[in-house]
CSV table of C-alpha atoms in Angstrom, one decimal:
chain,number,residue,atom,x,y,z
A,46,MET,CA,13.0,56.5,17.7
A,47,ALA,CA,11.5,53.3,19.3
A,48,THR,CA,11.9,50.0,17.6
A,49,SER,CA,8.7,48.1,16.5
A,50,SER,CA,9.0,45.3,19.1
A,51,SER,CA,7.5,43.2,16.3
A,52,TYR,CA,8.8,39.9,14.8
A,53,ASN,CA,5.9,38.7,12.6
A,54,TRP,CA,6.9,40.0,9.1
A,55,SER,CA,5.7,37.6,6.5
A,56,LEU,CA,5.3,37.5,2.7
A,57,THR,CA,2.5,36.0,0.6
A,58,GLY,CA,3.1,34.1,-2.6
A,59,THR,CA,2.0,37.2,-4.5
A,60,GLU,CA,4.6,39.3,-2.7
A,61,ILE,CA,7.4,36.9,-3.4
A,62,ILE,CA,6.4,36.7,-7.1
A,63,THR,CA,6.1,40.5,-7.3
A,64,GLU,CA,9.6,40.9,-5.8
A,65,ALA,CA,11.0,38.4,-8.3
A,66,LEU,CA,9.5,40.1,-11.3
A,67,GLU,CA,10.5,43.6,-10.1
A,68,LEU,CA,14.1,42.2,-9.8
A,69,LEU,CA,13.8,41.1,-13.4
A,70,GLY,CA,12.4,44.4,-14.6
A,71,VAL,CA,9.3,42.7,-16.0
A,72,PHE,CA,7.3,45.5,-14.5
A,73,GLY,CA,7.8,48.5,-12.3
A,74,VAL,CA,6.9,49.2,-8.7
A,75,GLY,CA,3.1,49.9,-8.5
A,76,GLU,CA,2.2,48.0,-11.7
A,77,THR,CA,-0.3,45.2,-11.5
A,78,LEU,CA,0.5,41.5,-12.1
A,79,SER,CA,-1.9,39.8,-14.6
A,80,ALA,CA,-3.7,36.7,-13.4
A,81,GLU,CA,-2.1,34.6,-16.1
A,82,ASP,CA,1.5,35.7,-15.1
A,83,GLN,CA,0.7,35.2,-11.4
A,84,ALA,CA,-0.6,31.6,-12.0
A,85,SER,CA,2.5,30.8,-14.1
A,86,CYS,CA,4.9,32.1,-11.5
A,87,LEU,CA,3.0,30.4,-8.7
A,88,ARG,CA,3.4,27.1,-10.4
A,89,SER,CA,7.1,27.7,-10.7
A,90,LEU,CA,7.3,28.8,-7.0
A,91,ASN,CA,5.6,25.6,-5.9
A,92,GLY,CA,7.9,23.5,-8.0
A,93,MET,CA,11.0,25.3,-6.7
A,94,ILE,CA,10.2,24.9,-3.0
A,95,LYS,CA,9.3,21.2,-3.5
A,96,THR,CA,12.7,20.8,-5.2
A,97,TYR,CA,14.4,22.3,-2.2
A,98,ALA,CA,13.1,19.3,-0.1
A,99,ALA,CA,15.5,17.2,-2.2
A,100,LYS,CA,18.4,19.4,-0.9
A,101,GLY,CA,17.5,18.4,2.7
A,102,ILE,CA,16.5,21.9,3.7
A,103,GLY,CA,13.9,22.6,6.4
A,104,LEU,CA,15.2,22.2,9.9
A,105,TRP,CA,12.0,23.9,11.0
A,106,LYS,CA,10.0,21.1,9.3
A,107,ASN,CA,11.5,18.5,11.7
A,108,VAL,CA,8.7,17.2,14.0
A,109,GLU,CA,8.3,14.7,16.7
A,110,ALA,CA,5.9,11.9,15.8
A,111,THR,CA,4.3,8.8,17.4
A,112,LEU,CA,3.4,5.6,15.7
A,113,TYR,CA,1.0,3.2,17.6
A,114,PRO,CA,1.7,-0.3,16.2
A,115,SER,CA,-0.8,-3.0,15.8
A,116,TYR,CA,-0.3,-6.5,17.4
A,117,GLY,CA,1.9,-8.5,15.0
A,118,GLY,CA,2.1,-5.6,12.6
A,119,TYR,CA,5.4,-5.0,10.8
A,120,SER,CA,4.5,-2.4,8.1
A,121,TYR,CA,2.6,0.8,8.4
A,122,ASP,CA,1.4,3.6,6.1
A,123,ILE,CA,2.6,6.9,7.5
A,124,GLY,CA,0.6,9.9,6.3
A,125,PRO,CA,-2.8,11.6,6.1
A,126,SER,CA,-4.8,8.5,5.1
A,127,GLY,CA,-2.5,6.0,6.7
A,128,ASP,CA,-2.3,4.1,10.0
A,129,HIS,CA,-2.3,5.6,13.5
A,130,CYS,CA,0.6,8.0,13.5
A,131,THR,CA,0.5,11.6,14.7
A,132,THR,CA,2.5,14.5,15.9
A,133,GLY,CA,0.2,15.1,18.9
A,134,GLY,CA,-0.6,11.8,20.6
A,135,TYR,CA,-1.4,11.1,24.3
A,136,LYS,CA,-1.6,8.0,26.5
A,137,THR,CA,-3.6,7.2,29.6
A,138,GLU,CA,-4.8,3.9,31.2
A,139,ILE,CA,-8.0,2.1,32.0
A,140,SER,CA,-9.1,2.7,35.6
A,141,VAL,CA,-12.3,0.6,35.7
A,142,GLU,CA,-12.7,-2.8,34.0
A,143,ALA,CA,-15.0,-2.8,30.9
A,144,ASP,CA,-16.7,-5.7,29.1
A,145,SER,CA,-17.1,-6.6,25.5
A,146,GLY,CA,-20.0,-4.7,24.1
A,147,ASP,CA,-19.6,-1.7,26.4
A,148,GLY,CA,-19.9,1.7,24.7
A,149,THR,CA,-17.9,3.7,27.3
A,150,ILE,CA,-14.5,3.3,29.1
A,151,THR,CA,-13.3,5.0,32.3
A,152,VAL,CA,-9.7,6.2,32.2
A,153,ASP,CA,-7.2,7.6,34.6
A,154,SER,CA,-7.4,11.1,33.0
A,155,ASP,CA,-9.4,12.6,30.2
A,156,ASP,CA,-7.5,15.9,30.2
A,157,ASN,CA,-6.2,15.5,26.6
A,158,ILE,CA,-9.2,13.6,25.1
A,159,LEU,CA,-11.4,15.6,22.8
A,160,ASP,CA,-14.7,14.9,21.0
A,161,GLY,CA,-13.9,13.3,17.6
A,162,ASP,CA,-10.4,12.1,18.5
A,163,TYR,CA,-9.1,8.8,17.3
A,164,ILE,CA,-8.9,6.6,20.3
A,165,GLY,CA,-7.2,3.2,20.6
A,166,ILE,CA,-8.0,0.8,23.5
A,167,GLU,CA,-5.8,-2.1,24.5
A,168,LEU,CA,-8.0,-5.2,24.6
A,169,ASN,CA,-7.4,-8.3,26.6
A,170,ASP,CA,-6.7,-10.3,23.5
A,171,LYS,CA,-3.5,-8.1,23.1
A,172,SER,CA,-4.8,-6.1,20.2
A,173,VAL,CA,-5.7,-2.4,20.0
A,174,GLN,CA,-9.3,-1.5,19.0
A,175,TRP,CA,-9.4,1.9,17.2
A,176,THR,CA,-12.6,4.0,17.1
A,177,THR,CA,-13.4,7.7,17.7
A,178,VAL,CA,-14.6,9.6,20.7
A,179,ASN,CA,-18.3,10.4,20.6
A,180,GLY,CA,-18.8,13.6,22.6
A,181,ASP,CA,-16.8,15.4,25.3
A,182,PRO,CA,-15.6,13.1,28.1
A,183,ALA,CA,-17.1,13.7,31.5
A,184,THR,CA,-15.3,12.8,34.8
A,185,ASN,CA,-12.9,10.5,33.0
A,186,VAL,CA,-15.7,8.6,31.3
A,187,VAL,CA,-15.2,8.4,27.5
A,188,THR,CA,-18.0,7.5,25.1
A,189,LEU,CA,-17.0,5.5,22.1
A,190,THR,CA,-18.4,5.6,18.6
A,191,ASP,CA,-18.1,1.8,18.4
A,192,VAL,CA,-18.6,-0.6,21.3
A,193,LEU,CA,-15.8,-2.7,22.6
A,194,THR,CA,-15.1,-6.0,20.9
A,195,ASP,CA,-13.4,-7.6,23.8
A,196,ASP,CA,-13.0,-7.2,27.6
A,197,VAL,CA,-10.7,-4.5,28.9
A,198,SER,CA,-8.7,-4.7,32.2
A,199,ILE,CA,-7.5,-2.1,34.6
A,200,ASP,CA,-4.2,-0.5,33.5
A,201,ASN,CA,-4.7,-1.4,29.8
A,202,HIS,CA,-3.3,1.4,27.7
A,203,VAL,CA,-5.5,4.0,25.9
A,204,TYR,CA,-4.1,6.1,23.1
A,205,ASN,CA,-5.7,9.2,21.5
A,206,TYR,CA,-4.9,11.9,19.0
A,207,THR,CA,-6.7,14.4,16.8
A,208,THR,CA,-4.9,14.5,13.4
A,209,LYS,CA,-2.8,12.1,11.4
A,210,ILE,CA,0.7,13.1,10.4
A,211,GLN,CA,1.5,14.5,6.9
A,212,ARG,CA,3.8,12.2,4.9
A,213,PRO,CA,7.4,12.4,6.1
A,214,THR,CA,10.0,12.9,3.5
A,215,GLU,CA,12.6,11.2,5.8
A,216,ILE,CA,13.0,9.8,9.2
A,217,ILE,CA,16.0,11.2,11.1
A,218,GLU,CA,16.0,9.1,14.3
A,219,ALA,CA,13.6,6.7,16.1
A,220,ARG,CA,13.0,5.3,19.6
A,221,LYS,CA,10.9,2.5,21.1
A,222,VAL,CA,8.9,3.6,24.1
A,223,SER,CA,8.2,1.0,26.8
A,224,ALA,CA,5.1,0.6,28.9
A,225,SER,CA,7.0,2.5,31.7
A,226,ASN,CA,8.0,5.3,29.3
A,227,TYR,CA,11.6,4.2,29.0
A,228,GLU,CA,13.0,5.1,25.5
A,229,VAL,CA,15.5,2.9,23.6
A,230,PRO,CA,17.0,4.1,20.3
A,231,LEU,CA,16.2,2.1,17.2
A,232,LEU,CA,18.4,1.4,14.3
A,233,LEU,CA,17.5,3.0,10.9
A,234,ILE,CA,18.3,0.5,8.2
A,235,SER,CA,18.4,0.6,4.3
A,236,ARG,CA,16.0,-1.2,2.0
A,237,THR,CA,18.8,-3.7,1.2
A,238,GLU,CA,19.3,-4.4,4.8
A,239,TYR,CA,15.6,-4.8,5.4
A,240,MET,CA,15.1,-7.1,2.4
A,241,GLY,CA,17.9,-9.2,3.7
A,242,LEU,CA,16.0,-10.1,6.9
A,243,ALA,CA,15.0,-13.8,6.7
A,244,VAL,CA,11.7,-13.7,8.5
A,245,LYS,CA,10.1,-10.2,8.3
A,246,SER,CA,6.9,-11.2,10.1
A,247,SER,CA,8.6,-12.5,13.2
A,248,THR,CA,7.5,-10.7,16.4
A,249,GLY,CA,9.3,-9.3,19.4
A,250,PRO,CA,10.6,-6.0,20.8
A,251,VAL,CA,11.2,-3.8,17.8
A,252,SER,CA,14.9,-3.0,17.2
A,253,GLN,CA,15.1,-1.5,13.7
A,254,ILE,CA,13.1,0.3,11.0
A,255,TYR,CA,13.2,1.0,7.3
A,256,TYR,CA,11.3,3.9,5.8
A,257,ASN,CA,10.2,4.5,2.2
A,258,PRO,CA,8.7,7.9,1.6
A,259,LEU,CA,6.6,6.9,-1.4
A,260,LEU,CA,3.8,9.4,-2.4
A,261,THR,CA,0.5,10.1,-0.4
A,262,ASN,CA,1.6,8.0,2.5
A,263,GLY,CA,5.1,6.8,3.3
A,264,LYS,CA,5.7,3.1,4.3
A,265,MET,CA,7.5,2.2,7.6
A,266,PHE,CA,8.7,-1.4,8.1
A,267,VAL,CA,9.6,-2.4,11.6
A,268,TRP,CA,11.5,-5.5,12.7
A,269,PRO,CA,10.6,-7.5,14.6
A,270,GLY,CA,6.8,-7.0,14.3
A,271,CYS,CA,5.0,-5.7,17.4
A,272,SER,CA,4.5,-8.3,20.2
A,273,ASN,CA,3.4,-5.8,22.9
A,274,VAL,CA,0.9,-3.0,22.1
A,275,GLN,CA,1.9,-1.2,25.3
A,276,GLU,CA,5.1,-0.3,23.4
A,277,TYR,CA,5.0,2.3,20.7
A,278,ILE,CA,7.5,4.2,18.5
A,279,LYS,CA,8.5,7.8,18.7
A,280,PHE,CA,10.6,9.4,15.9
A,281,THR,CA,11.9,12.6,14.5
A,282,CYS,CA,11.0,13.2,10.9
A,283,LYS,CA,10.9,15.9,8.3
A,284,ILE,CA,7.5,16.7,6.8
A,285,GLN,CA,6.9,18.5,3.6
A,286,VAL,CA,6.9,22.3,3.1
A,287,GLU,CA,3.3,23.4,2.6
A,288,ASP,CA,2.0,24.3,-0.8
A,289,PHE,CA,1.0,27.7,-2.1
A,290,ASP,CA,-2.6,26.7,-2.9
A,291,SER,CA,-3.3,30.4,-3.6
A,292,ALA,CA,-1.0,33.3,-4.2
A,293,SER,CA,-2.5,34.9,-1.2
A,294,ASN,CA,-1.1,32.1,1.1
A,295,ASP,CA,1.7,33.1,3.5
A,296,THR,CA,5.0,31.2,2.9
A,297,ASP,CA,5.8,28.2,5.0
A,298,PHE,CA,9.4,29.4,5.3
A,299,PRO,CA,11.2,31.4,8.1
A,300,GLN,CA,11.8,35.0,7.4
A,301,GLU,CA,15.5,34.6,6.5
A,302,TRP,CA,14.3,32.7,3.4
A,303,PHE,CA,12.1,35.4,2.0
A,304,LEU,CA,14.6,37.3,-0.1
A,305,PRO,CA,16.5,34.1,-1.3
A,306,LEU,CA,13.1,32.7,-2.4
A,307,ALA,CA,12.4,35.9,-4.5
A,308,TRP,CA,15.9,36.0,-6.1
A,309,ASN,CA,15.9,32.3,-7.0
A,310,LEU,CA,12.3,32.5,-8.3
A,311,ALA,CA,13.5,35.3,-10.5
A,312,VAL,CA,16.2,33.0,-12.0
A,313,VAL,CA,13.6,30.2,-12.5
A,314,VAL,CA,11.0,32.4,-14.3
A,315,ALA,CA,13.3,34.6,-16.3
A,316,PRO,CA,13.0,32.4,-19.5
A,317,LYS,CA,9.2,32.7,-19.3
A,318,PHE,CA,9.5,36.5,-19.8
A,319,GLY,CA,12.3,36.4,-22.3
A,320,LYS,CA,14.7,37.9,-19.8
A,321,GLN,CA,18.5,37.3,-20.0
A,322,ILE,CA,20.1,37.4,-16.6
A,323,ASP,CA,23.8,37.8,-16.0
A,324,GLN,CA,26.2,35.6,-14.0
A,325,VAL,CA,26.4,38.2,-11.2
A,326,PHE,CA,22.6,38.0,-10.7
A,327,ILE,CA,22.7,34.2,-10.8
A,328,GLY,CA,25.7,34.2,-8.4
A,329,THR,CA,23.8,36.5,-6.0
A,330,ALA,CA,20.8,34.1,-6.0
A,331,ILE,CA,23.1,31.1,-5.4
A,332,ASP,CA,25.0,32.9,-2.6
A,333,MET,CA,21.7,33.8,-0.8
A,334,LEU,CA,20.4,30.2,-1.1
A,335,GLN,CA,23.7,28.8,0.2
A,336,ALA,CA,23.7,31.2,3.1
A,337,VAL,CA,20.3,30.1,4.4
A,338,LYS,CA,21.1,26.4,3.7
A,339,ASP,CA,24.3,26.8,5.8
A,340,PHE,CA,22.2,28.4,8.5
A,341,ASP,CA,19.6,25.7,8.3
A,342,HIS,CA,21.5,23.0,10.2
A,343,GLU,CA,21.6,21.4,13.6
A,344,ASN,CA,24.6,21.7,15.8
A,345,THR,CA,25.9,18.2,16.5
A,346,PRO,CA,29.1,16.9,17.9
A,347,ILE,CA,31.7,15.3,15.7
A,348,PHE,CA,33.6,12.3,17.0
A,349,LEU,CA,37.0,11.3,15.6
A,350,LYS,CA,38.3,7.8,16.1
A,351,ALA,CA,41.9,6.9,15.8
A,352,LEU,CA,42.7,4.0,13.5
């Protein structure tokens, strides 16, 4: 018999909840879950997967992000309503000089610039003016929603992106990218180390960052503050696992997590249904969770140093 040649198996929130309640014997195969029970279990499921973030799980949620600093800026809101940080940014350069008050710019390439994109133009006063793209570019001419507030010279940088990043729960590593695209690692420091800096608003080539995840937007502090807007920051971060807004949503977990999610949800919701579960059941759920946690790691070298 031929195999399926298919790899797209997925489960919805309803299916994970159903599996969990079948494991508990709350109802049998083929019976219907009430709307009230589904809503209660969905709440528990969302709480459970958000708790897993505190365990550091989610290698598949590691993404590459880009922060475009402002001139003199040393703190940035990182998230959906924050500053200019994205997982899908692009850079090009000005090919024809433009004057203050112009509503268009001409760039080296408009290949990655879309109508409605955020777009940042390096002005001659060393700042970056952010606006949006008004219409599809044509032959490398980009129409801006707001006119330029200063002159723009040839080879000034132009940045664009479509969507701001979701709030990172942590930053794993970071690099400064120079005007010539040369990348230099940055030092990740603690709050105590950042607060110990004498002059936090000093400017120069950034060398270290401190990140506080906060709530809607995280807060990134860089030191020194930006002295050259042709330099920007790339970093690897972990973003949140997506919510189940509805039980019909697919899970934002890889397939190897589906059964552990159901078994561990069964443990979480058992008290709601007056079910007593034995240590063998709990142990099986723990073993499944540990197995996928052990699998969910990056292979990195270990260096031992003789003392």
